PDB file of C-alpha atoms and ligand atoms in Angstrom:
ATOM      1  CA  MET O   1      26.580  27.630 -16.409  1.00 89.00           C
ATOM      2  CA  ARG O   2      23.955  24.900 -16.583  1.00 96.00           C
ATOM      3  CA  ILE O   3      22.983  23.690 -13.102  1.00 97.00           C
ATOM      4  CA  PRO O   4      23.482  19.911 -13.036  1.00 98.00           C
ATOM      5  CA  PHE O   5      20.323  17.847 -12.774  1.00 98.00           C
ATOM      6  CA  PHE O   6      19.953  14.292 -11.564  1.00 98.00           C
ATOM      7  CA  ALA O   7      16.792  12.224 -11.709  1.00 98.00           C
ATOM      8  CA  GLY O   8      16.297   8.854 -10.097  1.00 98.00           C
ATOM      9  CA  ASN O   9      14.167   6.656 -12.328  1.00 98.00           C
ATOM     10  CA  TRP O  10      12.739   4.162  -9.894  1.00 98.00           C
ATOM     11  CA  LYS O  11      10.918   2.292 -12.660  1.00 98.00           C
ATOM     12  CA  MET O  12       8.497  -0.321 -11.220  1.00 98.00           C
ATOM     13  CA  ASN O  13      10.195  -0.513  -7.819  1.00 98.00           C
ATOM     14  CA  ASN O  14       9.264   0.488  -4.274  1.00 98.00           C
ATOM     15  CA  THR O  15       5.796   0.224  -2.789  1.00 97.00           C
ATOM     16  CA  LYS O  16       4.579   3.123  -0.694  1.00 97.00           C
ATOM     17  CA  ASN O  17       6.366   2.380   2.585  1.00 97.00           C
ATOM     18  CA  ALA O  18       9.703   1.642   0.943  1.00 98.00           C
ATOM     19  CA  ALA O  19       9.310   4.808  -1.115  1.00 98.00           C
ATOM     20  CA  VAL O  20       8.743   6.966   1.950  1.00 98.00           C
ATOM     21  CA  ASN O  21      11.745   5.424   3.718  1.00 98.00           C
ATOM     22  CA  LEU O  22      14.026   6.070   0.760  1.00 98.00           C
ATOM     23  CA  VAL O  23      12.914   9.679   0.326  1.00 98.00           C
ATOM     24  CA  SER O  24      13.260  10.346   4.050  1.00 98.00           C
ATOM     25  CA  GLU O  25      16.859   9.142   3.869  1.00 98.00           C
ATOM     26  CA  LEU O  26      17.517  11.150   0.725  1.00 98.00           C
ATOM     27  CA  ARG O  27      16.230  14.442   2.045  1.00 97.00           C
ATOM     28  CA  ASP O  28      18.861  14.537   4.786  1.00 94.00           C
ATOM     29  CA  LYS O  29      21.732  13.360   2.630  1.00 97.00           C
ATOM     30  CA  LEU O  30      21.069  15.659  -0.337  1.00 97.00           C
ATOM     31  CA  LYS O  31      20.398  18.774   1.691  1.00 94.00           C
ATOM     32  CA  GLY O  32      23.763  20.518   1.244  1.00 94.00           C
ATOM     33  CA  LEU O  33      24.248  19.845  -2.482  1.00 97.00           C
ATOM     34  CA  ARG O  34      23.874  22.572  -5.072  1.00 97.00           C
ATOM     35  CA  SER O  35      22.642  20.542  -8.042  1.00 98.00           C
ATOM     36  CA  GLN O  36      18.978  20.008  -8.764  1.00 98.00           C
ATOM     37  CA  TYR O  37      17.534  16.557  -8.289  1.00 98.00           C
ATOM     38  CA  ALA O  38      14.268  14.656  -8.507  1.00 98.00           C
ATOM     39  CA  VAL O  39      12.863  11.194  -7.984  1.00 98.00           C
ATOM     40  CA  CYS O  40      10.620   9.792 -10.716  1.00 98.00           C
ATOM     41  CA  VAL O  41       8.433   7.324  -8.878  1.00 98.00           C
ATOM     42  CA  PRO O  42       5.556   4.965  -9.662  1.00 98.00           C
ATOM     43  CA  PHE O  43       2.185   6.776  -9.832  1.00 98.00           C
ATOM     44  CA  THR O  44       0.957   5.005  -6.706  1.00 98.00           C
ATOM     45  CA  ASP O  45       3.888   6.367  -4.663  1.00 98.00           C
ATOM     46  CA  ILE O  46       3.587   9.997  -5.711  1.00 98.00           C
ATOM     47  CA  GLU O  47       1.323  11.294  -2.977  1.00 98.00           C
ATOM     48  CA  ALA O  48       3.282   9.693  -0.126  1.00 98.00           C
ATOM     49  CA  VAL O  49       6.636  10.671  -1.618  1.00 98.00           C
ATOM     50  CA  GLN O  50       5.474  14.249  -2.085  1.00 98.00           C
ATOM     51  CA  ARG O  51       4.535  14.439   1.581  1.00 98.00           C
ATOM     52  CA  ALA O  52       7.841  12.877   2.667  1.00 98.00           C
ATOM     53  CA  ALA O  53       9.776  15.366   0.504  1.00 98.00           C
ATOM     54  CA  GLU O  54       7.857  18.445   1.594  1.00 97.00           C
ATOM     55  CA  GLY O  55      10.107  21.367   2.514  1.00 96.00           C
ATOM     56  CA  SER O  56      13.146  19.752   0.828  1.00 97.00           C
ATOM     57  CA  ARG O  57      14.548  20.452  -2.658  1.00 97.00           C
ATOM     58  CA  ILE O  58      13.654  16.981  -3.913  1.00 98.00           C
ATOM     59  CA  GLY O  59      11.592  17.335  -7.088  1.00 98.00           C
ATOM     60  CA  ILE O  60       8.865  14.813  -7.796  1.00 98.00           C
ATOM     61  CA  GLY O  61       8.602  13.182 -11.193  1.00 98.00           C
ATOM     62  CA  ALA O  62       6.235  10.764 -12.893  1.00 98.00           C
ATOM     63  CA  GLN O  63       7.310   8.156 -15.439  1.00 98.00           C
ATOM     64  CA  ASN O  64       4.679   8.910 -18.076  1.00 98.00           C
ATOM     65  CA  ILE O  65       1.847  11.324 -18.928  1.00 98.00           C
ATOM     66  CA  ALA O  66      -1.208  10.952 -21.147  1.00 98.00           C
ATOM     67  CA  TRP O  67      -1.306  13.111 -24.279  1.00 98.00           C
ATOM     68  CA  ALA O  68      -5.012  13.807 -23.859  1.00 98.00           C
ATOM     69  CA  ASP O  69      -6.620  15.974 -21.159  1.00 98.00           C
ATOM     70  CA  LYS O  70      -9.124  13.345 -20.021  1.00 98.00           C
ATOM     71  CA  GLY O  71     -11.587  10.736 -21.155  1.00 98.00           C
ATOM     72  CA  ALA O  72     -11.569   7.197 -22.507  1.00 98.00           C
ATOM     73  CA  PHE O  73      -7.871   6.285 -22.130  1.00 98.00           C
ATOM     74  CA  THR O  74      -7.851   3.237 -19.865  1.00 98.00           C
ATOM     75  CA  GLY O  75      -4.648   2.922 -17.874  1.00 97.00           C
ATOM     76  CA  GLU O  76      -3.375   6.432 -18.595  1.00 98.00           C
ATOM     77  CA  ILE O  77      -2.706   9.249 -16.090  1.00 98.00           C
ATOM     78  CA  SER O  78      -3.530  12.826 -17.062  1.00 98.00           C
ATOM     79  CA  ALA O  79      -1.675  16.102 -16.598  1.00 98.00           C
ATOM     80  CA  ALA O  80      -4.363  17.379 -14.211  1.00 98.00           C
ATOM     81  CA  MET O  81      -4.031  14.261 -12.049  1.00 98.00           C
ATOM     82  CA  LEU O  82      -0.270  14.737 -11.793  1.00 98.00           C
ATOM     83  CA  ALA O  83      -0.483  18.492 -11.219  1.00 98.00           C
ATOM     84  CA  GLU O  84      -2.792  18.018  -8.249  1.00 97.00           C
ATOM     85  CA  LEU O  85      -0.172  15.768  -6.625  1.00 97.00           C
ATOM     86  CA  GLY O  86       2.624  18.316  -6.956  1.00 95.00           C
ATOM     87  CA  VAL O  87       4.511  16.571  -9.742  1.00 98.00           C
ATOM     88  CA  GLY O  88       7.090  18.775 -11.480  1.00 98.00           C
ATOM     89  CA  TYR O  89       8.851  16.414 -13.917  1.00 98.00           C
ATOM     90  CA  VAL O  90       7.745  13.719 -16.321  1.00 98.00           C
ATOM     91  CA  ILE O  91       9.924  11.109 -18.024  1.00 98.00           C
ATOM     92  CA  ILE O  92       8.814  10.694 -21.632  1.00 98.00           C
ATOM     93  CA  GLY O  93       9.871   8.142 -24.220  1.00 97.00           C
ATOM     94  CA  HIS O  94      12.017   5.949 -22.013  1.00 98.00           C
ATOM     95  CA  SER O  95      13.443   3.080 -24.067  1.00 97.00           C
ATOM     96  CA  GLU O  96      11.479   0.570 -21.963  1.00 97.00           C
ATOM     97  CA  ARG O  97       8.258   2.356 -22.981  1.00 97.00           C
ATOM     98  CA  ARG O  98       9.390   2.263 -26.614  1.00 97.00           C
ATOM     99  CA  GLN O  99      10.433  -1.388 -26.422  1.00 95.00           C
ATOM    100  CA  TYR O 100       7.591  -2.949 -24.403  1.00 97.00           C
ATOM    101  CA  PHE O 101       4.641  -0.554 -24.649  1.00 97.00           C
ATOM    102  CA  GLY O 102       4.560   0.655 -28.214  1.00 97.00           C
ATOM    103  CA  GLU O 103       5.800   4.184 -27.559  1.00 97.00           C
ATOM    104  CA  THR O 104       6.842   5.859 -30.817  1.00 97.00           C
ATOM    105  CA  ASP O 105       8.483   9.140 -31.785  1.00 97.00           C
ATOM    106  CA  ARG O 106       4.966  10.390 -32.567  1.00 98.00           C
ATOM    107  CA  THR O 107       3.521   9.540 -29.139  1.00 98.00           C
ATOM    108  CA  VAL O 108       6.644  10.985 -27.525  1.00 98.00           C
ATOM    109  CA  ALA O 109       5.930  14.278 -29.312  1.00 98.00           C
ATOM    110  CA  MET O 110       2.272  14.239 -28.232  1.00 98.00           C
ATOM    111  CA  ARG O 111       3.147  13.558 -24.596  1.00 98.00           C
ATOM    112  CA  THR O 112       5.933  16.151 -24.604  1.00 98.00           C
ATOM    113  CA  GLN O 113       3.575  18.813 -25.962  1.00 98.00           C
ATOM    114  CA  GLN O 114       1.021  17.955 -23.319  1.00 98.00           C
ATOM    115  CA  ALA O 115       3.619  18.083 -20.537  1.00 98.00           C
ATOM    116  CA  LEU O 116       4.887  21.495 -21.641  1.00 98.00           C
ATOM    117  CA  LYS O 117       1.380  22.889 -22.067  1.00 97.00           C
ATOM    118  CA  ASN O 118       0.718  21.939 -18.447  1.00 98.00           C
ATOM    119  CA  ASN O 119       3.975  23.375 -17.102  1.00 98.00           C
ATOM    120  CA  PHE O 120       5.778  20.150 -16.327  1.00 98.00           C
ATOM    121  CA  VAL O 121       9.445  19.728 -17.140  1.00 98.00           C
ATOM    122  CA  PRO O 122       9.612  16.828 -19.587  1.00 98.00           C
ATOM    123  CA  ILE O 123      12.661  14.568 -19.399  1.00 98.00           C
ATOM    124  CA  VAL O 124      12.691  13.301 -22.973  1.00 98.00           C
ATOM    125  CA  CYS O 125      14.712  10.116 -23.481  1.00 98.00           C
ATOM    126  CA  ILE O 126      16.522   9.220 -26.680  1.00 98.00           C
ATOM    127  CA  GLY O 127      19.300   6.792 -27.526  1.00 97.00           C
ATOM    128  CA  GLU O 128      20.522   4.107 -29.898  1.00 97.00           C
ATOM    129  CA  THR O 129      20.399   0.321 -29.566  1.00 95.00           C
ATOM    130  CA  GLU O 130      23.526  -1.822 -29.659  1.00 93.00           C
ATOM    131  CA  ALA O 131      22.871  -2.826 -33.287  1.00 94.00           C
ATOM    132  CA  GLU O 132      22.478   0.801 -34.276  1.00 96.00           C
ATOM    133  CA  ARG O 133      25.756   1.714 -32.573  1.00 94.00           C
ATOM    134  CA  MET O 134      27.544  -1.187 -34.309  1.00 92.00           C
ATOM    135  CA  ALA O 135      26.185   0.078 -37.623  1.00 96.00           C
ATOM    136  CA  ALA O 136      27.541   3.576 -36.861  1.00 96.00           C
ATOM    137  CA  LYS O 137      24.008   4.974 -36.702  1.00 97.00           C
ATOM    138  CA  THR O 138      24.225   6.531 -33.226  1.00 96.00           C
ATOM    139  CA  ASP O 139      24.039  10.149 -34.367  1.00 97.00           C
ATOM    140  CA  ALA O 140      21.398   9.444 -37.018  1.00 98.00           C
ATOM    141  CA  VAL O 141      19.117   7.690 -34.514  1.00 98.00           C
ATOM    142  CA  ASN O 142      19.525  10.416 -31.913  1.00 98.00           C
ATOM    143  CA  GLU O 143      18.804  13.079 -34.510  1.00 98.00           C
ATOM    144  CA  ARG O 144      15.667  11.299 -35.703  1.00 98.00           C
ATOM    145  CA  GLN O 145      14.341  10.736 -32.184  1.00 98.00           C
ATOM    146  CA  LEU O 146      15.086  14.320 -31.212  1.00 98.00           C
ATOM    147  CA  ARG O 147      13.532  15.920 -34.294  1.00 98.00           C
ATOM    148  CA  SER O 148      10.369  13.823 -34.285  1.00 97.00           C
ATOM    149  CA  GLY O 149      10.026  13.625 -30.521  1.00 98.00           C
ATOM    150  CA  LEU O 150      10.159  17.412 -30.208  1.00 98.00           C
ATOM    151  CA  GLU O 151       7.917  18.189 -33.144  1.00 97.00           C
ATOM    152  CA  GLY O 152       5.507  21.073 -32.580  1.00 95.00           C
ATOM    153  CA  ILE O 153       7.530  22.627 -29.745  1.00 96.00           C
ATOM    154  CA  THR O 154       8.474  26.304 -29.732  1.00 95.00           C
ATOM    155  CA  ALA O 155      11.954  27.665 -28.949  1.00 92.00           C
ATOM    156  CA  ASP O 156      10.614  29.142 -25.730  1.00 92.00           C
ATOM    157  CA  GLU O 157       9.193  25.800 -24.633  1.00 95.00           C
ATOM    158  CA  ALA O 158      12.416  24.067 -25.652  1.00 95.00           C
ATOM    159  CA  LYS O 159      14.307  25.998 -22.982  1.00 92.00           C
ATOM    160  CA  ARG O 160      12.303  24.168 -20.321  1.00 93.00           C
ATOM    161  CA  LEU O 161      13.105  20.704 -21.616  1.00 97.00           C
ATOM    162  CA  ILE O 162      15.547  18.204 -20.201  1.00 98.00           C
ATOM    163  CA  ILE O 163      16.929  15.623 -22.620  1.00 98.00           C
ATOM    164  CA  ALA O 164      18.297  12.283 -21.462  1.00 98.00           C
ATOM    165  CA  TYR O 165      20.739  10.520 -23.749  1.00 98.00           C
ATOM    166  CA  GLU O 166      20.422   6.859 -22.836  1.00 97.00           C
ATOM    167  CA  PRO O 167      22.128   4.323 -25.085  1.00 96.00           C
ATOM    168  CA  VAL O 168      19.740   1.369 -24.883  1.00 94.00           C
ATOM    169  CA  TRP O 169      22.590  -1.139 -24.592  1.00 92.00           C
ATOM    170  CA  ALA O 170      23.791   0.566 -21.415  1.00 93.00           C
ATOM    171  CA  ILE O 171      20.476   0.561 -19.556  1.00 90.00           C
ATOM    172  CA  GLY O 172      20.352  -1.927 -16.709  1.00 89.00           C
ATOM    173  CA  THR O 173      23.252  -3.892 -18.195  1.00 90.00           C
ATOM    174  CA  GLY O 174      26.181  -2.645 -16.128  1.00 88.00           C
ATOM    175  CA  LYS O 175      27.778  -1.481 -19.410  1.00 87.00           C
ATOM    176  CA  THR O 176      28.385   2.263 -19.442  1.00 87.00           C
ATOM    177  CA  ALA O 177      29.266   4.394 -22.426  1.00 88.00           C
ATOM    178  CA  THR O 178      32.812   5.713 -22.127  1.00 94.00           C
ATOM    179  CA  LYS O 179      32.884   9.283 -20.974  1.00 96.00           C
ATOM    180  CA  GLU O 180      34.200  10.330 -24.383  1.00 96.00           C
ATOM    181  CA  ASP O 181      31.460   8.480 -26.308  1.00 95.00           C
ATOM    182  CA  ALA O 182      28.752   9.885 -24.046  1.00 97.00           C
ATOM    183  CA  ASN O 183      30.198  13.383 -24.364  1.00 98.00           C
ATOM    184  CA  ASP O 184      30.410  13.109 -28.174  1.00 97.00           C
ATOM    185  CA  ALA O 185      26.839  11.859 -28.520  1.00 97.00           C
ATOM    186  CA  ILE O 186      25.562  14.650 -26.291  1.00 98.00           C
ATOM    187  CA  ALA O 187      27.602  17.281 -28.148  1.00 98.00           C
ATOM    188  CA  PHE O 188      25.971  16.116 -31.370  1.00 98.00           C
ATOM    189  CA  ILE O 189      22.496  16.183 -29.792  1.00 98.00           C
ATOM    190  CA  ARG O 190      23.136  19.750 -28.610  1.00 98.00           C
ATOM    191  CA  LYS O 191      24.188  20.715 -32.144  1.00 98.00           C
ATOM    192  CA  VAL O 192      20.965  19.326 -33.617  1.00 98.00           C
ATOM    193  CA  PHE O 193      19.016  21.048 -30.847  1.00 98.00           C
ATOM    194  CA  ALA O 194      20.711  24.350 -31.762  1.00 98.00           C
ATOM    195  CA  GLY O 195      19.637  23.889 -35.373  1.00 98.00           C
ATOM    196  CA  MET O 196      16.038  23.346 -34.268  1.00 98.00           C
ATOM    197  CA  PHE O 197      15.650  25.962 -31.543  1.00 97.00           C
ATOM    198  CA  GLY O 198      18.636  28.324 -31.757  1.00 97.00           C
ATOM    199  CA  ALA O 199      21.973  28.661 -29.999  1.00 96.00           C
ATOM    200  CA  ASP O 200      20.424  30.251 -26.946  1.00 94.00           C
ATOM    201  CA  ALA O 201      18.092  27.363 -26.179  1.00 94.00           C
ATOM    202  CA  ALA O 202      20.885  24.880 -26.913  1.00 96.00           C
ATOM    203  CA  SER O 203      23.230  26.521 -24.445  1.00 95.00           C
ATOM    204  CA  MET O 204      20.531  26.332 -21.767  1.00 95.00           C
ATOM    205  CA  VAL O 205      19.074  22.874 -22.304  1.00 96.00           C
ATOM    206  CA  ARG O 206      20.329  20.243 -19.925  1.00 98.00           C
ATOM    207  CA  ILE O 207      21.288  16.971 -21.538  1.00 98.00           C
ATOM    208  CA  LEU O 208      21.772  14.079 -19.135  1.00 98.00           C
ATOM    209  CA  TYR O 209      23.535  10.785 -19.530  1.00 97.00           C
ATOM    210  CA  GLY O 210      21.702   7.608 -18.530  1.00 97.00           C
ATOM    211  CA  GLY O 211      22.635   3.931 -18.623  1.00 96.00           C
ATOM    212  CA  SER O 212      24.300   2.133 -15.700  1.00 95.00           C
ATOM    213  CA  MET O 213      25.436   5.406 -14.157  1.00 97.00           C
ATOM    214  CA  ASN O 214      26.611   4.613 -10.642  1.00 97.00           C
ATOM    215  CA  ALA O 215      28.588   5.877  -7.671  1.00 97.00           C
ATOM    216  CA  LYS O 216      31.837   4.678  -9.267  1.00 97.00           C
ATOM    217  CA  ASN O 217      31.554   6.131 -12.771  1.00 97.00           C
ATOM    218  CA  SER O 218      29.540   9.291 -12.134  1.00 98.00           C
ATOM    219  CA  GLY O 219      32.593  11.370 -11.218  1.00 98.00           C
ATOM    220  CA  GLU O 220      34.301  10.885 -14.542  1.00 97.00           C
ATOM    221  CA  LEU O 221      31.096  11.188 -16.569  1.00 98.00           C
ATOM    222  CA  MET O 222      30.353  14.483 -14.830  1.00 98.00           C
ATOM    223  CA  SER O 223      33.878  15.711 -15.583  1.00 98.00           C
ATOM    224  CA  MET O 224      32.891  15.973 -19.262  1.00 98.00           C
ATOM    225  CA  PRO O 225      31.768  19.409 -20.439  1.00 97.00           C
ATOM    226  CA  GLU O 226      28.649  18.308 -22.340  1.00 98.00           C
ATOM    227  CA  ILE O 227      27.211  16.012 -19.647  1.00 98.00           C
ATOM    228  CA  ASP O 228      24.839  18.017 -17.472  1.00 98.00           C
ATOM    229  CA  GLY O 229      23.677  15.303 -15.095  1.00 98.00           C
ATOM    230  CA  GLY O 230      22.174  11.854 -15.054  1.00 98.00           C
ATOM    231  CA  LEU O 231      19.045   9.761 -15.321  1.00 98.00           C
ATOM    232  CA  ILE O 232      19.736   6.951 -12.928  1.00 98.00           C
ATOM    233  CA  GLY O 233      17.894   3.658 -12.686  1.00 98.00           C
ATOM    234  CA  SER O 234      19.083   0.906 -10.372  1.00 97.00           C
ATOM    235  CA  ALA O 235      21.614   3.039  -8.459  1.00 98.00           C
ATOM    236  CA  SER O 236      18.835   5.479  -7.553  1.00 98.00           C
ATOM    237  CA  LEU O 237      17.223   2.804  -5.372  1.00 98.00           C
ATOM    238  CA  SER O 238      20.023   3.215  -2.814  1.00 98.00           C
ATOM    239  CA  ALA O 239      20.168   6.494  -0.888  1.00 98.00           C
ATOM    240  CA  ASP O 240      23.966   6.229  -0.515  1.00 98.00           C
ATOM    241  CA  ASP O 241      24.537   5.608  -4.203  1.00 98.00           C
ATOM    242  CA  PHE O 242      22.118   8.291  -5.381  1.00 98.00           C
ATOM    243  CA  PHE O 243      23.756  10.745  -2.990  1.00 98.00           C
ATOM    244  CA  ALA O 244      27.234   9.862  -4.317  1.00 98.00           C
ATOM    245  CA  ILE O 245      26.055  10.400  -7.898  1.00 98.00           C
ATOM    246  CA  VAL O 246      24.413  13.753  -7.179  1.00 98.00           C
ATOM    247  CA  ASN O 247      27.516  14.730  -5.208  1.00 98.00           C
ATOM    248  CA  SER O 248      29.628  14.161  -8.336  1.00 98.00           C
ATOM    249  CA  GLY O 249      27.832  17.153  -9.862  1.00 98.00           C
ATOM    250  CA  GLU O 250      29.490  19.452  -7.326  1.00 97.00           C
ATOM    251  CA  GLN O 251      32.644  19.565  -9.476  1.00 97.00           C
ATOM    252  CA  LYS O 252      30.716  21.659 -12.022  1.00 97.00           C
ATOM    253  CA  PHE O 253      30.400  24.492  -9.513  1.00 96.00           C
ATOM    254  CA  VAL O 254      34.119  25.262  -9.173  1.00 79.00           C
TER     255      VAL O 254
HETATM  256  P1  PGA V   1      20.045   2.077 -15.203  1.00 57.25           P
HETATM  257  O1  PGA V   1      18.723   2.724 -15.848  1.00 57.25           O
HETATM  258  O2  PGA V   1      20.749   3.185 -14.462  1.00 57.25           O
HETATM  259  O3  PGA V   1      19.553   0.999 -14.295  1.00 57.25           O
HETATM  260  O4  PGA V   1      20.873   1.559 -16.328  1.00 57.25           O
HETATM  261  C1  PGA V   1      18.768   4.005 -16.405  1.00 57.25           C
HETATM  262  C2  PGA V   1      17.421   4.325 -16.985  1.00 57.25           C
HETATM  263  O5  PGA V   1      16.773   3.428 -17.521  1.00 57.25           O
HETATM  264  O6  PGA V   1      16.945   5.481 -16.940  1.00 57.25           O
END
């Protein structure tokens, strides 16, 4: 069985005090749940959030990582900087990075390699736009982003990855993929993954759904066999909602 995993993607929300308050609420609520979970917070919140989460099972994630070790990369944050703050997870290739900040499949691969080399768990995001879905290109786009985004990675490293399938048209829009569509897309991604890294790695890799996942729809999404958890944006900013979503993973344990 794959242990469900849920990551809150806070995006550019919550200054330090708000971040500490939210994590303090979360640590009590999430305590009894068996899934794994993390909050992926703005760089400037990491240190305070880490302290507030100490002794709990809340993992700490960043929302990006530089591909280089150090040097002249204005505005970037290195693996060593994140490691010193106790970061365990890094979101890579989120569609907002691709859309607004020039992230490409190539830079996704470079960042993913760097994250793995430095023992982080990369949460690699892929997913089609609305136009691509309309043109029946969903599987082709996911395959391309997966193959090029994971270039240069070994089968052993692949076992440590988390993939997030996030249809771009569902992110922040209130539109969710149907549970069947999400399950089908993820099943296809797992098949491609198996072709790249072997059946063993494919049976272990956790593939999350992301895109307007919330307290209302998480139960049915998590009832699908291929969906191993969620990458949650706006609903992760509420402790009650994030708890309800993580709680929906409990059904996988029976
Ligand atoms: P959303 O964001 O839940 O607000 O749609 C998901 C994401 O971007 O990871």
